[in-house]
C-alpha positions as MATLAB code, in Angstrom:
seq = 'MQKAISRDGTVIAYDRTGEGPALVLVGGAYQVREDPRWATLAGLLGDRFTVVTYDRRGRGDSGDTSPYAVEREIEDLAAVIAELDGPVRVMGMSSGAVLALEAAAHGVPMKELALYEPPFVIDDSRPPVPVDYVDQLDAAIAEGRRDDAVTLMLTTAVGVPAEFVGQMRASGIWSHFAALAHTLPYDARVMGDTMSGRPLPADRWAAVRIPVLAIGGGASDPWLQSGARALAALLPAGSHRTLDGQTHDVDPSALAPALAQFYAPTGPTA';
ca = [
       0.169  -29.916   15.374;
      -3.406  -30.186   16.520;
      -6.471  -29.804   14.426;
     -10.060  -28.642   14.804;
     -12.738  -29.564   12.075;
     -14.556  -26.595   10.604;
     -18.496  -26.647   10.059;
     -18.296  -28.020    6.346;
     -15.681  -30.696    7.761;
     -12.395  -28.869    6.922;
      -9.556  -29.745    8.687;
      -7.707  -26.714   10.371;
      -4.496  -26.876   11.744;
      -3.356  -25.364   14.620;
      -0.410  -24.932   17.465;
      -0.350  -23.771   20.824;
       2.236  -22.631   23.059;
       2.882  -21.206   26.414;
       0.470  -21.008   29.385;
      -2.465  -18.765   30.787;
      -5.782  -17.240   28.744;
      -6.001  -18.495   25.441;
      -4.762  -15.997   22.390;
      -5.882  -16.278   18.638;
      -3.264  -14.976   16.366;
      -5.042  -14.644   12.776;
      -2.661  -14.453    9.957;
      -2.657  -12.036    7.448;
      -1.659  -12.471    3.544;
       0.934  -15.195    2.771;
       1.036  -16.230    6.856;
       1.052  -19.478    7.866;
       0.936  -20.555   11.883;
       5.012  -21.745   11.598;
       5.616  -17.919   10.388;
       8.928  -17.165   12.372;
       7.068  -13.846   13.469;
       4.338  -15.858   14.991;
       7.204  -17.745   16.742;
       8.915  -14.809   18.178;
       5.511  -12.929   19.413;
       4.220  -16.486   20.862;
       7.606  -16.883   22.510;
       7.478  -13.206   24.002;
       3.990  -13.652   24.985;
       3.541  -17.265   26.420;
       4.215  -16.357   29.826;
       1.100  -14.882   30.187;
      -1.136  -16.474   27.523;
      -1.577  -19.448   25.779;
      -0.897  -18.576   22.091;
      -2.478  -20.168   19.602;
      -1.511  -19.847   15.469;
      -3.299  -21.680   12.873;
      -3.217  -22.245    9.354;
      -6.076  -20.416    7.431;
      -8.159  -22.083    4.737;
      -5.964  -23.275    1.994;
      -2.465  -22.708    3.733;
      -0.250  -25.083    5.346;
      -1.651  -27.984    7.171;
      -5.269  -27.097    6.707;
      -7.935  -28.320    4.252;
      -9.330  -26.075    1.445;
     -12.710  -27.621    0.690;
     -14.287  -25.386   -2.289;
     -16.353  -23.218   -2.860;
     -14.772  -20.592   -1.202;
     -16.440  -18.024    1.023;
     -15.605  -15.867    3.713;
     -18.426  -17.555    5.938;
     -16.264  -20.551    5.546;
     -13.119  -18.738    7.218;
     -15.297  -17.029    9.867;
     -16.519  -20.541   10.712;
     -12.727  -21.548   10.454;
     -11.560  -19.545   13.456;
     -14.720  -20.425   15.509;
     -13.865  -24.102   15.385;
     -10.588  -23.124   16.710;
     -11.679  -21.188   19.320;
     -14.186  -23.802   20.337;
     -11.322  -25.978   20.996;
      -9.990  -23.529   23.581;
     -10.627  -22.721   27.034;
     -12.583  -19.397   27.363;
     -12.867  -16.409   27.274;
     -10.148  -16.391   24.113;
      -8.626  -13.112   23.208;
      -7.749  -12.523   19.476;
      -5.456  -10.885   17.280;
      -5.605   -9.839   13.599;
      -2.675   -9.108   11.585;
      -3.585   -7.114    8.150;
      -6.406   -8.767    6.124;
      -6.579  -11.254    9.015;
      -7.034   -8.327   11.196;
     -10.387   -7.695    8.936;
     -11.497  -11.405    8.999;
     -11.352  -11.358   12.845;
     -13.308   -8.264   12.929;
     -16.176   -9.929   10.958;
     -15.815  -13.078   12.696;
     -16.515  -10.883   15.813;
     -19.765   -9.355   13.913;
     -20.784  -12.357   13.069;
     -20.796  -13.457   16.900;
     -17.676  -15.432   16.966;
     -17.117  -15.931   20.921;
     -14.136  -13.374   21.651;
     -13.140  -11.290   25.031;
     -11.071   -8.739   23.733;
      -9.944   -8.093   19.921;
      -6.083   -6.204   18.592;
      -6.231   -5.457   15.077;
      -2.794   -4.475   13.813;
      -2.942   -2.524   10.697;
      -6.134   -3.775    8.756;
      -5.663   -2.512    5.299;
      -8.255   -0.176    4.465;
      -8.213    2.167    1.603;
     -10.660    5.111    2.886;
      -9.761    8.190    1.028;
      -7.400    9.197   -2.122;
      -3.916    8.822   -0.089;
      -3.240    6.277   -2.772;
      -4.909    4.941   -5.663;
      -8.168    2.284   -4.562;
      -7.631   -1.510   -5.825;
      -9.521   -1.851   -9.299;
     -13.068   -3.137   -9.253;
     -12.368   -6.108  -11.124;
      -9.625   -6.987   -8.957;
     -10.944  -10.205   -7.102;
     -11.466  -11.474  -10.873;
      -8.136  -10.634  -11.876;
      -6.620  -12.487   -9.258;
      -9.733  -15.594   -9.665;
      -8.370  -15.726  -13.718;
      -4.438  -15.466  -12.869;
      -5.155  -18.126  -10.331;
      -7.395  -20.600  -12.945;
      -4.871  -20.074  -15.612;
      -1.926  -21.430  -13.547;
      -0.278  -17.808  -13.293;
       0.709  -17.670   -9.829;
       3.473  -15.602  -10.302;
       1.175  -13.091  -11.690;
      -1.060  -13.122   -8.996;
       1.397  -12.398   -6.285;
       2.830   -9.278   -8.583;
      -0.943   -8.016   -8.823;
      -1.423   -8.391   -5.400;
       1.621   -6.712   -4.397;
       1.315   -3.863   -6.802;
      -2.329   -3.307   -6.340;
      -3.053   -4.199   -2.761;
       0.173   -3.518   -1.015;
       1.456   -1.023   -3.309;
       5.134   -2.113   -3.831;
       6.705   -0.422   -6.500;
       7.416   -2.619   -9.760;
      10.916   -2.560   -9.316;
      10.810   -3.822   -5.823;
       8.735   -6.723   -7.215;
      11.233   -7.548   -9.538;
      14.019   -7.696   -6.973;
      11.621   -9.865   -4.500;
      10.749  -12.370   -7.496;
      14.763  -13.132   -7.243;
      14.994  -13.361   -3.633;
      13.784  -16.599   -1.571;
      10.780  -15.415   -0.431;
       9.068  -15.506   -3.671;
       8.505  -19.453   -3.852;
       6.836  -19.030   -0.143;
       3.993  -15.952   -2.144;
       3.796  -18.040   -4.856;
       2.882  -21.356   -2.984;
       0.175  -19.303   -1.481;
      -1.181  -17.390   -4.270;
      -4.325  -19.363   -4.513;
      -5.313  -17.839   -0.938;
      -4.828  -14.375   -2.172;
      -8.271  -14.314   -3.622;
      -9.726  -15.721   -0.386;
      -7.912  -12.606    1.566;
      -9.431  -10.337   -1.678;
     -12.856  -11.106   -0.734;
     -12.502  -10.790    3.106;
     -11.405   -7.037    2.344;
     -14.389   -6.846    0.631;
     -14.854   -3.007   -0.340;
     -12.869   -1.709    1.956;
      -9.873   -0.895   -0.463;
     -11.950    1.553   -2.735;
     -11.463    4.579   -1.636;
     -14.216    5.072    0.208;
     -14.908    5.908    3.769;
     -15.683    2.875    6.133;
     -19.370    2.008    6.353;
     -20.620    3.078    9.559;
     -22.746    0.588   10.771;
     -20.916   -2.482    9.181;
     -19.349   -3.507   12.628;
     -22.078   -1.320   14.926;
     -22.650   -5.351   16.480;
     -19.047   -5.275   17.804;
     -19.227   -4.378   21.413;
     -16.024   -5.790   22.793;
     -12.963   -3.856   23.201;
     -11.294   -3.631   20.350;
      -7.663   -2.118   20.177;
      -6.873   -0.838   16.278;
      -3.100   -0.492   16.074;
      -0.884    1.292   13.419;
       2.713    1.682   12.923;
       4.138    5.143   13.290;
       6.341    4.677   10.120;
       3.845    2.779    8.014;
       2.582    4.908    5.136;
      -0.138    7.269    6.231;
      -2.858    5.238    4.569;
      -2.682    2.321    6.794;
      -2.753    4.865    9.503;
      -5.755    6.293    8.571;
      -7.664    3.268    8.225;
      -6.446    2.300   11.679;
      -7.934    5.332   13.399;
     -11.136    5.374   11.082;
     -11.847    2.078   12.403;
     -11.295    2.741   15.912;
     -13.430    5.766   15.949;
     -16.309    4.096   14.564;
     -16.495    1.252   16.761;
     -18.554    1.084   20.111;
     -15.755    0.049   22.315;
     -12.928    1.037   19.702;
      -9.356    2.684   20.716;
      -6.497    2.867   18.991;
      -2.423    3.076   19.656;
       0.587    3.849   17.717;
       3.290    1.776   17.642;
       6.577    4.391   17.296;
       8.847    3.417   14.317;
       7.117    0.375   13.340;
       5.780   -0.590    9.918;
       3.278   -2.714    8.497;
       5.825   -5.795    8.821;
       5.936   -5.415   12.526;
       8.536   -6.091   15.074;
       7.261   -8.799   17.599;
       9.403   -7.249   20.482;
       7.220   -3.851   20.044;
       3.943   -5.212   19.398;
       4.116   -7.955   22.479;
       3.942   -5.277   25.214;
       1.034   -3.365   23.331;
      -1.103   -6.662   23.366;
      -0.109   -7.981   26.884;
      -1.390   -4.146   28.024;
      -4.434   -4.323   26.148;
      -5.475   -7.724   27.182;
      -4.139   -7.598   30.716;
      -5.347  -10.921   32.404;
      -5.881  -10.883   35.893;
      -5.926  -14.885   36.719;
      -5.871  -18.184   34.303;
      -9.676  -18.204   33.078;
     -10.160  -14.584   33.023;
];
């Protein structure tokens, strides 16, 4: 484990594996740097890249200085990137994709950016999140109702049927979810109003002029596929790719070749 110090003094824990140009992975909800999928993905890409995984604020071995703001998470990613030899590639997963996109819009230096299924709700293909979603999460965490916060996120933001949530509560993964429940309001704030059922704002990320690849899973829900396509269409250097047969829980062995092709390093400092 290595440490970067964010602008507000928060310690951000990160790991490196592999050799080559740096590639930073930004996790979505519930992901930590030791996520088995990250480890597998890093192993598949480690012969071409130095793959960096980090614990986002409030997770794993990273600190959690209050008060929270999305700007602090942008500064966290900037602090990790500052520890690396550039230029740096970045890949974001789900809500982590939106965080990485916001960081690029705020001028955090990166050469290329790949985004897997940013969970935008841009039409009426599914219900939008309630306008008081963040307030509901905040209240659940403040009152110590961590299980309720997880249930709310899964049913309202992800769209998991209630009966499936009951099955998940009886499984071993639930304790991991509950342990990170306090970070769910962070992800909700990162998403902002992009799950409202309205089209993405045309100029929100106009400053992002680096190449951006928005990736969707061919077997994912239509609303996830629509969000990725819409984002690619409005970015100045955006492109879109579909991974056949993949869902939001993407197989690293399917994702790794797509990333390697997109980044296509030409030398040790390319």
